[in-house]
GROMACS .gro file of C-alpha atoms in nm:
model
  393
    1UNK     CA    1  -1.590  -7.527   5.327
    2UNK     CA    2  -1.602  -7.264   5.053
    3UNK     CA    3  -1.300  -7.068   4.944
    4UNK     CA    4  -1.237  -6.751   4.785
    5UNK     CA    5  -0.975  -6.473   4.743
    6UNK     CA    6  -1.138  -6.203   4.848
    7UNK     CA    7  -1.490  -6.137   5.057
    8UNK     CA    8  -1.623  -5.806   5.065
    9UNK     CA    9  -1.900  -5.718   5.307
   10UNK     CA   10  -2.107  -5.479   5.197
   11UNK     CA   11  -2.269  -5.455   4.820
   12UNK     CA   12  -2.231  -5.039   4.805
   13UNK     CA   13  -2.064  -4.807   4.561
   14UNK     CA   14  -1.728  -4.888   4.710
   15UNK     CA   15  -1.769  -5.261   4.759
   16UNK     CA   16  -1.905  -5.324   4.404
   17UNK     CA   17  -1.617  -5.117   4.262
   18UNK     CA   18  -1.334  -5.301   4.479
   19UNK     CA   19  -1.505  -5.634   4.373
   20UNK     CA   20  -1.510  -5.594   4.045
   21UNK     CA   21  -1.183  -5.462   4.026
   22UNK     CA   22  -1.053  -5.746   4.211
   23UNK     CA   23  -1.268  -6.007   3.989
   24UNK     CA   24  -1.101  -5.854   3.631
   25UNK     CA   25  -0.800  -5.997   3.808
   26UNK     CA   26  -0.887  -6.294   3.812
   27UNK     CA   27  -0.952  -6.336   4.183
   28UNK     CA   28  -1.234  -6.517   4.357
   29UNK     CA   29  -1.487  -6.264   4.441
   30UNK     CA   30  -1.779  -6.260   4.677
   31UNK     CA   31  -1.977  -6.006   4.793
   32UNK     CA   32  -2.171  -6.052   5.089
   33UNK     CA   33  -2.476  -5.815   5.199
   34UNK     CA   34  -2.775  -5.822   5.445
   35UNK     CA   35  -3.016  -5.577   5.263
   36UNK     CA   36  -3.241  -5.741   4.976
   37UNK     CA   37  -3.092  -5.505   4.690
   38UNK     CA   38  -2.755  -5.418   4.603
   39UNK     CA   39  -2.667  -5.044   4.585
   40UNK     CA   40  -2.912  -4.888   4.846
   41UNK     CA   41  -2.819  -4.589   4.914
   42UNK     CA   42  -2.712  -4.503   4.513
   43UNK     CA   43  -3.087  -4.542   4.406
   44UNK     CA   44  -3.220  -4.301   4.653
   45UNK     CA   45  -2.936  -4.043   4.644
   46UNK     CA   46  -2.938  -3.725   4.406
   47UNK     CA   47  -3.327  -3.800   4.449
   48UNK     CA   48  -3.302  -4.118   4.228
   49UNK     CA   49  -3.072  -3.976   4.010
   50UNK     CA   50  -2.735  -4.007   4.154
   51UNK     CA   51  -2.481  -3.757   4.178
   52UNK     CA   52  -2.213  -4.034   4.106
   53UNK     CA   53  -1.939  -3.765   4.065
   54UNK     CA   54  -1.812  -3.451   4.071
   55UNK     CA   55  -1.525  -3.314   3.818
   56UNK     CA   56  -1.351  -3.103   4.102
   57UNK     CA   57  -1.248  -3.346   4.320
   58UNK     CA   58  -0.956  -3.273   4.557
   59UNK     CA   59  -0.877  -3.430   4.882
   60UNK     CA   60  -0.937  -3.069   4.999
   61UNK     CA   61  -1.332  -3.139   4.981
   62UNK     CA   62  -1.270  -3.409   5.244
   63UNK     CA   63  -1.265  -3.404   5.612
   64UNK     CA   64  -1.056  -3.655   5.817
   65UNK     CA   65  -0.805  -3.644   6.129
   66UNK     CA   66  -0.567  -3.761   5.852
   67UNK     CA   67  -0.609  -3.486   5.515
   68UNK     CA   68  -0.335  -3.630   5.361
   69UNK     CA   69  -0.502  -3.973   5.350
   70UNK     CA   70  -0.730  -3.981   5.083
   71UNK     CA   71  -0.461  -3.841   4.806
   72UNK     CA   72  -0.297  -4.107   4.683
   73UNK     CA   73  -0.619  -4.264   4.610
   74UNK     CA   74  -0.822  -3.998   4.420
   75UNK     CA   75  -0.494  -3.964   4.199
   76UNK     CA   76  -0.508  -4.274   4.052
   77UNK     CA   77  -0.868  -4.312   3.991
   78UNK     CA   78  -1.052  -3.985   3.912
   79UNK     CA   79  -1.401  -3.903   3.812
   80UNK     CA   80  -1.288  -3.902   3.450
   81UNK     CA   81  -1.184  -4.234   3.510
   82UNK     CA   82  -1.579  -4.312   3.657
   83UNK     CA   83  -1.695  -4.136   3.332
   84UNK     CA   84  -1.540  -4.354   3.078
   85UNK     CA   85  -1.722  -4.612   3.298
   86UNK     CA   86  -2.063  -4.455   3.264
   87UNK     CA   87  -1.978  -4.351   2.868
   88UNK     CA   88  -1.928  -4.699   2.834
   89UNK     CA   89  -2.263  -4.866   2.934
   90UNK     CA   90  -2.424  -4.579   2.751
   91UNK     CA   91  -2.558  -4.384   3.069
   92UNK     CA   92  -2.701  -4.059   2.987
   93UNK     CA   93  -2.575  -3.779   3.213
   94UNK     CA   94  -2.622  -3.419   3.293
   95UNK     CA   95  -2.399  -3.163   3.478
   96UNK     CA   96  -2.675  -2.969   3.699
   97UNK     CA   97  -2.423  -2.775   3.889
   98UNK     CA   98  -2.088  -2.706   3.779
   99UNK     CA   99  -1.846  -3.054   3.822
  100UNK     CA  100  -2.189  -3.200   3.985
  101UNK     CA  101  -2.275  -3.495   3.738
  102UNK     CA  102  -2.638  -3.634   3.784
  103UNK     CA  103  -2.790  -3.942   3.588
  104UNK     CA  104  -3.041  -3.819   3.344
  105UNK     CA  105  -3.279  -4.087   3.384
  106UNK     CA  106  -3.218  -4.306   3.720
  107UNK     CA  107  -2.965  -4.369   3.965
  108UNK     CA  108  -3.127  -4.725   3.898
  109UNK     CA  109  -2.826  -4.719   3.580
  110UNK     CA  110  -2.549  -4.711   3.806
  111UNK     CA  111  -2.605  -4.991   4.005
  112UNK     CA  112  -2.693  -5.203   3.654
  113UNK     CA  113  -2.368  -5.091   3.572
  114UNK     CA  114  -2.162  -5.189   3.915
  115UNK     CA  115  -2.380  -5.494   3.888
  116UNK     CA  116  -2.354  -5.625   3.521
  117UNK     CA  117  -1.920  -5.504   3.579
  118UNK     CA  118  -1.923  -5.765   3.810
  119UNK     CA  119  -2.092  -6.069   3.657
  120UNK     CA  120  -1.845  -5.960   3.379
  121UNK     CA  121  -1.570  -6.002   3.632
  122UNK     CA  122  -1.759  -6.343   3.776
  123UNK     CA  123  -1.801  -6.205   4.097
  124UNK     CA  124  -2.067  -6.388   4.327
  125UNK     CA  125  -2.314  -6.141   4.445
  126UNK     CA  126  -2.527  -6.272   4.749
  127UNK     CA  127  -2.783  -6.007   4.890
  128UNK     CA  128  -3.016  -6.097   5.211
  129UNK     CA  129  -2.747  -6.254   5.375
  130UNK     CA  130  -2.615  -6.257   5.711
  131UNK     CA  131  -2.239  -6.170   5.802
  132UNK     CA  132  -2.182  -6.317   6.165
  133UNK     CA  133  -1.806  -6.347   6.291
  134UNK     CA  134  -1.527  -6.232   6.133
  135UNK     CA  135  -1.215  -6.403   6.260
  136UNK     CA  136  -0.838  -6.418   6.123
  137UNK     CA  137  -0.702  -6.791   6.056
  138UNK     CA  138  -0.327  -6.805   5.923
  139UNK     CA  139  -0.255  -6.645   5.616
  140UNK     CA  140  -0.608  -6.595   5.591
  141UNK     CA  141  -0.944  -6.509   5.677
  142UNK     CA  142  -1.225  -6.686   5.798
  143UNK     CA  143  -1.632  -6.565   5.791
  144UNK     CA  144  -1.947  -6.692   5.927
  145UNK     CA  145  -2.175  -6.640   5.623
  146UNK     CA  146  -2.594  -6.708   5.701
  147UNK     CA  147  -2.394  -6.925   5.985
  148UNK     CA  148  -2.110  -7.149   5.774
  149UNK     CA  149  -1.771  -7.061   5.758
  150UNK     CA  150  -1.617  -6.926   5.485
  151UNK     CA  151  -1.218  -6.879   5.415
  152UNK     CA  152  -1.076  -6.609   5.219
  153UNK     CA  153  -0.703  -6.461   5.131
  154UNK     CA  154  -0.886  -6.132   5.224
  155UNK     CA  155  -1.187  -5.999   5.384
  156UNK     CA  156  -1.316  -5.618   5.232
  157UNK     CA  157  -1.525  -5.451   5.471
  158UNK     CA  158  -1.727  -5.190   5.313
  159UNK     CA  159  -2.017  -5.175   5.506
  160UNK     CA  160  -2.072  -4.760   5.534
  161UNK     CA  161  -2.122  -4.560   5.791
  162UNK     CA  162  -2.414  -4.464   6.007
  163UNK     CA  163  -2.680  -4.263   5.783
  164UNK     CA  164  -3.014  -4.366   5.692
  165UNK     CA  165  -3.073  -4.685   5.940
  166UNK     CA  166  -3.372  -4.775   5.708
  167UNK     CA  167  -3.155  -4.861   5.419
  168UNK     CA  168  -2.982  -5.108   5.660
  169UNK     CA  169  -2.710  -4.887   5.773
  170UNK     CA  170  -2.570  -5.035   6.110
  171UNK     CA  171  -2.286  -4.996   6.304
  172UNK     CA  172  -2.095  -5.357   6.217
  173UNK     CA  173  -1.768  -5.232   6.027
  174UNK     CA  174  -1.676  -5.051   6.349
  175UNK     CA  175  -1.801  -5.327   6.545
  176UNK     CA  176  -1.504  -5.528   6.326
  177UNK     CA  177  -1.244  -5.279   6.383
  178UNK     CA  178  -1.249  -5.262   6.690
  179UNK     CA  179  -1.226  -5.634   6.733
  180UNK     CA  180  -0.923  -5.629   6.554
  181UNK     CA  181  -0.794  -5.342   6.749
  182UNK     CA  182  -0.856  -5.041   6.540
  183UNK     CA  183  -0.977  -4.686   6.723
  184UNK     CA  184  -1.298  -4.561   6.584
  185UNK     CA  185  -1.300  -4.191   6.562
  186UNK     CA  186  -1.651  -4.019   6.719
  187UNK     CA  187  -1.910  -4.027   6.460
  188UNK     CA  188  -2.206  -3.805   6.412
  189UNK     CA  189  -2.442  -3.725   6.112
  190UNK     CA  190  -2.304  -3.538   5.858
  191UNK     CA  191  -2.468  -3.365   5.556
  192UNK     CA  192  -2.815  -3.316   5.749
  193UNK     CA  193  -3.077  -3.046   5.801
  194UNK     CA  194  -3.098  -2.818   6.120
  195UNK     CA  195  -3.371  -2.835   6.349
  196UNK     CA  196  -3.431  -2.536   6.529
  197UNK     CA  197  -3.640  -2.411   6.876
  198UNK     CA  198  -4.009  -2.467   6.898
  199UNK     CA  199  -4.012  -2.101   6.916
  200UNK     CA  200  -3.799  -2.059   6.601
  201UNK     CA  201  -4.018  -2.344   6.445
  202UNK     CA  202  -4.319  -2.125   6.496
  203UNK     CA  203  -4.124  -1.812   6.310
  204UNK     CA  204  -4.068  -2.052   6.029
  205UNK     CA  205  -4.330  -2.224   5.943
  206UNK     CA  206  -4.502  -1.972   5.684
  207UNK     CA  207  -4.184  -1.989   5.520
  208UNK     CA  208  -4.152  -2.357   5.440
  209UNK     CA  209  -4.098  -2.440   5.136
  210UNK     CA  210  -3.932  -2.119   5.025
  211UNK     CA  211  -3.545  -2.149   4.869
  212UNK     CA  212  -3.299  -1.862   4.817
  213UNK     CA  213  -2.937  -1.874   4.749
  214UNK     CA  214  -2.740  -1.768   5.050
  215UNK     CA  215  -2.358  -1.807   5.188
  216UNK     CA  216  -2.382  -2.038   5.518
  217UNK     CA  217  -2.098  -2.019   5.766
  218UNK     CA  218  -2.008  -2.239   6.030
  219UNK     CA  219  -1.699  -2.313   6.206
  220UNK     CA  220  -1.415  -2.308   5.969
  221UNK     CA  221  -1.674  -2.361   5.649
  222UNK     CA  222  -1.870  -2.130   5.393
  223UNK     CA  223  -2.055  -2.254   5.149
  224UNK     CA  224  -2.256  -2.069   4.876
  225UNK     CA  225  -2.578  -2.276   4.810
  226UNK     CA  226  -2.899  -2.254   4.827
  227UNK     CA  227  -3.126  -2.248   5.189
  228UNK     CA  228  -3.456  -2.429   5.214
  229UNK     CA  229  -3.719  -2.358   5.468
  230UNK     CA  230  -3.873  -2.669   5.608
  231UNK     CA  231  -4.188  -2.701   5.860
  232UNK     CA  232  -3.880  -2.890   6.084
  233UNK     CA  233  -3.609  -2.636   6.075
  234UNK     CA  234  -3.347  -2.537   5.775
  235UNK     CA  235  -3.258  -2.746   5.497
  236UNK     CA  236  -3.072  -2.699   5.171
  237UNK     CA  237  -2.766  -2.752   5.027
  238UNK     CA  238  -2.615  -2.454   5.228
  239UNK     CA  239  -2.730  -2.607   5.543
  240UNK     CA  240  -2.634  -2.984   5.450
  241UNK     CA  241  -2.275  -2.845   5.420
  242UNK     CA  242  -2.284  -2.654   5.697
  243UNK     CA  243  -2.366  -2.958   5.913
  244UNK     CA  244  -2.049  -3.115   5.843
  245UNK     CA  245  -1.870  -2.864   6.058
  246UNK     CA  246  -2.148  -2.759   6.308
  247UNK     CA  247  -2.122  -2.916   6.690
  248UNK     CA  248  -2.421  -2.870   6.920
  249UNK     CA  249  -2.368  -2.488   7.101
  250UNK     CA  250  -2.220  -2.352   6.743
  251UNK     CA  251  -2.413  -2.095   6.573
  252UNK     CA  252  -2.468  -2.119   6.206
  253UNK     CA  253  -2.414  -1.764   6.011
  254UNK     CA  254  -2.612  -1.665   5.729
  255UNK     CA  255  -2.557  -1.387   5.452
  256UNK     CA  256  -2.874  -1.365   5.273
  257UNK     CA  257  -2.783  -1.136   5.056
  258UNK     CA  258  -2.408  -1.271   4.902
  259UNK     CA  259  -2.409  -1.086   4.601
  260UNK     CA  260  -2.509  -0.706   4.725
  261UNK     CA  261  -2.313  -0.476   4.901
  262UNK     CA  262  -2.572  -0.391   5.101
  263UNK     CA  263  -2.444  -0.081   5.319
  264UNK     CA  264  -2.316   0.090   4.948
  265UNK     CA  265  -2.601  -0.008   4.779
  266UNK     CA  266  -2.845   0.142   5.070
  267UNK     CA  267  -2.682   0.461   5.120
  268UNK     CA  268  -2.657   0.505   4.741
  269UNK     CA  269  -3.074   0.424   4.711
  270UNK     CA  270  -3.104   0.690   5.039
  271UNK     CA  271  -2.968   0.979   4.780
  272UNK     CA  272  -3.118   0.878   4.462
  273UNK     CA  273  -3.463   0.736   4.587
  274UNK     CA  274  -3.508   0.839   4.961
  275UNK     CA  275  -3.893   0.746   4.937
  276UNK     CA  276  -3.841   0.391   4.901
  277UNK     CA  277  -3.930   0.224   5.158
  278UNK     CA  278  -3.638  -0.078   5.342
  279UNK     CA  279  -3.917  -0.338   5.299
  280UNK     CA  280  -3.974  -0.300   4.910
  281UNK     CA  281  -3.616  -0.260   4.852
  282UNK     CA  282  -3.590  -0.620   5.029
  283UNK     CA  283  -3.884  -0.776   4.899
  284UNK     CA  284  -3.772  -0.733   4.522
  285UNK     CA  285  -3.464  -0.923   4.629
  286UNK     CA  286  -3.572  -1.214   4.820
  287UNK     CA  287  -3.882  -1.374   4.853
  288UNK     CA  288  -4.124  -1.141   4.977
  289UNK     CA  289  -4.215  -1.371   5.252
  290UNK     CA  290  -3.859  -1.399   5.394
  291UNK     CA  291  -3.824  -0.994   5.346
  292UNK     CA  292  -4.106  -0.936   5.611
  293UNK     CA  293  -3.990  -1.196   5.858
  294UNK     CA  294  -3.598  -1.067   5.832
  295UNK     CA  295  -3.768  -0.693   5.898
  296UNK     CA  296  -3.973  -0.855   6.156
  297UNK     CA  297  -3.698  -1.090   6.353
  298UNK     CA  298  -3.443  -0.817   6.317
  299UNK     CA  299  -3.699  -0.512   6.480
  300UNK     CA  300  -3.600  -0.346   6.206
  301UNK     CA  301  -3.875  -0.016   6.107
  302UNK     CA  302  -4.021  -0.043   5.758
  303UNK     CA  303  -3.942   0.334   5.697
  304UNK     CA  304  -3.879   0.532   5.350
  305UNK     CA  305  -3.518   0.547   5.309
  306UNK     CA  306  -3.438   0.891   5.382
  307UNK     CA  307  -3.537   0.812   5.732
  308UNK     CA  308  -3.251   0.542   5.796
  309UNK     CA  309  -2.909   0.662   5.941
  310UNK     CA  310  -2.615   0.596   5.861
  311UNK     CA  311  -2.580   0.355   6.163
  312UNK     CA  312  -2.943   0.209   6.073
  313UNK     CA  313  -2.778   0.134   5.720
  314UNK     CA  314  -2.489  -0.031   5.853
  315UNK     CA  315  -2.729  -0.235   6.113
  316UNK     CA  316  -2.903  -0.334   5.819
  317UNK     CA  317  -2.560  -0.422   5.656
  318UNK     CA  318  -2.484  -0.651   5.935
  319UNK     CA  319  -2.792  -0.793   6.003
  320UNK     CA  320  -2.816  -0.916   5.640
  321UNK     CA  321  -2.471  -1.011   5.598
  322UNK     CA  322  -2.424  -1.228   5.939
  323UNK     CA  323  -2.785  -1.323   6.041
  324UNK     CA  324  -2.711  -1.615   6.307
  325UNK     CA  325  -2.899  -1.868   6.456
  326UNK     CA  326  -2.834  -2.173   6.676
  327UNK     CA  327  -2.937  -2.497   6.550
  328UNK     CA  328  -3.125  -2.702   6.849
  329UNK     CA  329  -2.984  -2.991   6.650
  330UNK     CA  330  -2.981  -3.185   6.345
  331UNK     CA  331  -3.243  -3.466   6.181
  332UNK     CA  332  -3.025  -3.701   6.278
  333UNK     CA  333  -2.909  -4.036   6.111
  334UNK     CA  334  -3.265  -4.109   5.965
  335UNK     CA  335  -3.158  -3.840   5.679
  336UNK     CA  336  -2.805  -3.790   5.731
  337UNK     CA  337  -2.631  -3.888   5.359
  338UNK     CA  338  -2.307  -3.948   5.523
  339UNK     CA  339  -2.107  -4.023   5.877
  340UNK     CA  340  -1.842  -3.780   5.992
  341UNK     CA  341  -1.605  -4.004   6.129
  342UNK     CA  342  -1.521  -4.383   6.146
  343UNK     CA  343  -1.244  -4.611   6.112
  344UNK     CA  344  -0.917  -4.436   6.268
  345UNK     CA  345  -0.671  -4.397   5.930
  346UNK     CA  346  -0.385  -4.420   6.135
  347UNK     CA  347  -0.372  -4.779   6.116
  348UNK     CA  348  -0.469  -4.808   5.742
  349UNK     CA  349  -0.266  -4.797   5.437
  350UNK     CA  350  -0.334  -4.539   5.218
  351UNK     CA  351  -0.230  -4.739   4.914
  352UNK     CA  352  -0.393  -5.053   4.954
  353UNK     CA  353  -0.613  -5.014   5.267
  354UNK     CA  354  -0.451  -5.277   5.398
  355UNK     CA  355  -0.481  -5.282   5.810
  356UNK     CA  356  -0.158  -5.221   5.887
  357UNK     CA  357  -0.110  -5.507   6.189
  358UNK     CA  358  -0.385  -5.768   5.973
  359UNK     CA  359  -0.284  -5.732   5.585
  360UNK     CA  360  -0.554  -5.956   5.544
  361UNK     CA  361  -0.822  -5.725   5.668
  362UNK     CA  362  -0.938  -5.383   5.431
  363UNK     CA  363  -1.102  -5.122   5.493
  364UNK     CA  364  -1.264  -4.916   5.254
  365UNK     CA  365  -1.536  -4.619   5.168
  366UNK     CA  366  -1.754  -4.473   5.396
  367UNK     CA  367  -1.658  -4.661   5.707
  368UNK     CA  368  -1.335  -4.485   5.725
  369UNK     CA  369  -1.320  -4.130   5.854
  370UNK     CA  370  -1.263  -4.006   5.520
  371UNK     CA  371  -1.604  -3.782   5.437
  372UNK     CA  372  -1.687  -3.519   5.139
  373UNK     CA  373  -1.837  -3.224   5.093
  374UNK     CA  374  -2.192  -3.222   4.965
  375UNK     CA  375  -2.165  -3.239   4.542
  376UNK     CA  376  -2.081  -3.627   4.413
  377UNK     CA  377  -1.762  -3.600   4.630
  378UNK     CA  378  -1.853  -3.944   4.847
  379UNK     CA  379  -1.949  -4.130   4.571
  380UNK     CA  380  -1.603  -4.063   4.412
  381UNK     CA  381  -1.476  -4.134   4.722
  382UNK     CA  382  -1.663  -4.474   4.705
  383UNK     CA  383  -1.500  -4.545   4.310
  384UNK     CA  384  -1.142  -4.452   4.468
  385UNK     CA  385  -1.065  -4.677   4.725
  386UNK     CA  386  -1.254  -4.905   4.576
  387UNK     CA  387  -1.066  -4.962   4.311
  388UNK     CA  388  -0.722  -4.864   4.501
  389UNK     CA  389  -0.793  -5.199   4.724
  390UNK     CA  390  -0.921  -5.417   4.416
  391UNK     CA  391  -0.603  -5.355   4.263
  392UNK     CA  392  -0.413  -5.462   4.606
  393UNK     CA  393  -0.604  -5.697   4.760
   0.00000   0.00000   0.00000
């Protein structure tokens, strides 16, 4: 029977960064996954080029039952602290947003880096394998790997969350914690598009395709981003984020217009050009498309200016600055990026990740109900407790 110091299941962002952290320490590392590659989920995110960080980090762009959790980890190892790491293999990045950090070439660099980090460390990588029970002995830990058993001083699990079922995202880490008596908080996809009505879906469809930067509201959140049209629904970063706080019944508030004070701006255009007309006022501001089908959904009258009251202005006003809809749902897990919810942090140590009741048992990345904003926040996530736990374990 095989020993080793530490098993982590799950060859991720966070379980390649715990391992290797573990491995520079001179611990027996293995990393155990079912999927044929390492690093999934990195090479299609950011559309193949990553967003493996992003400068502004705080645990404020995390939601968990727990806020407080994720702090003492994102202090001690911060995206500059993933930079030097990226600097250092000679990865070319750019910042497309601001604090939003991209690859420049392929997200395909940053798991060559996790990768080659850990052969450096002499951590044993094995991909297509099978994880099958999970079960404390002594001091230790004992796992069924492709069906022999396997001890460890510590088993890692790191196994993600829900999203993208294709990639081989499955439901196993909560599987484990509950075994070992952890509470799961509810999960639900996270970071998703809306699907809307078959009668909305109808309204939409000439507009697929089309993009404009609005402020989405929902619940508690408000996000400045852009909106995408799809043939499904709505999509775009402003919707993504919106997702994370949007339950089914919710509306979703748009303001299409974020920049414009649009009641001043109309009554102002009413004295000094009272011939234009609402609808080429509108169209030179979004996409003319969109401009019709707001004048259109709203019942609004494509009249000159002069003709609009002062309550017509201020319907306007509102209707622009507070469109809502309600979503009929989302796209589900088969393009969520990340699970809201997970492994209860009540019974997990912040410092370590250490199970409180089994110190022999970790707990780490997505699985937990720690989850970020849209923006390189999760993967930074993914580098924190990693490396928190490598250095404890």
């Amino acid at each position: 029977m095989k020993t080793y110091d530490v098993i982590v299941i799950g060859a991720g962002a966070a379980g390649l960064m715990c391992a290797l952290t573990a491995g520079y320490r001179g611990l027996r590392v293995r990393v155990v996954d079912h999927a044929s590659k390492a690093g999934k989920k990195i090479l299609m995110s950011g559309g193949g080029r990553c967003n493996f960080t992003n400068l502004a980090t705080t645990p404020a762009h995390f939601f968990s039952r727990n806020p407080h959790f994720s702090i003492s980890a994102l202090k001690r190892y911060t995206p500059h602290h993933f930079v030097e790491l990226v600097e250092r293999h000679g990865v070319e990045y750019v910042e497309k947003a601001p604090g939003q950090l991209f690859c420049a070439q392929s997200a395909k660099e940053i798991v060559s880096l996790l990768l080659t980090e850990c052969e450096w460390a002499g951590v044993e990588v094995s991909l297509s394998t099978k994880v099958g029970r999970v079960e404390r002995q002594g001091e230790g830990m004992q796992v069924e790997i492709d069906g022999r058993r396997t001890t460890a001083g510590a088993v890692v699990v790191a196994t993600g969350g829900l999203s993208v079922p294709t990639l081989g995202a499955s439901g196993f880490g909560y599987d484990l914690a509950r075994q070992f008596g952890l509470a799961v908080t509810e999960t639900r996809a996270a970071l998703v598009p809306f699907t809307v009505t078959s009668q909305w879906k109808a309204s939409l469809a000439s507009l697929s395709g089309l993009s404009c930067p609005v402020v989405a509201s929902c619940g508690d959140g408000a996000y400045r981003e852009p909106l995408l049209f799809t043939h499904r629904g709505l999509s775009g970063p402003a919707m993504l984020q919106a997702s994370s706080h949007w339950q089914p019944g919710m509306p979703v508030a748009i303001d299409w217009l974020p920049s414009i004070a649009v009641a001043e701006t109309l009554a102002d255009l009413r004295r000094r050009l009272p011939r234009r007309r609402l609808g080429n006022w509108l169209g030179e501001l979004l996409p003319k498309r969109l401009s019709q089908a707001l004048i259109e959904w709203q019942g609004w009258q494509d009249r000159p200016l002069a003709e609009l009251s002062n309550a017509d202005i201020e319907a306007v006003a509102s209707g622009l600055g507070a469109w809502q809809f309600k979503p009929a749902g989302t796209e589900g897990w088969r393009t969520a990026e990340v699970t809201m919810g997970g492994v209860d942090t009540a019974a997990v140590s912040s410092k370590t990740f250490a199970v409180d009741m089994v110190p022999q048992l970790y707990f780490i990345g997505e699985v937990l109900d720690v989850t970020g904003q849209l923006g390189g926040f999760n993967f930074q996530w993914a580098w924190s407790s990693g490396v928190a736990c490598g250095q404890a374990v």
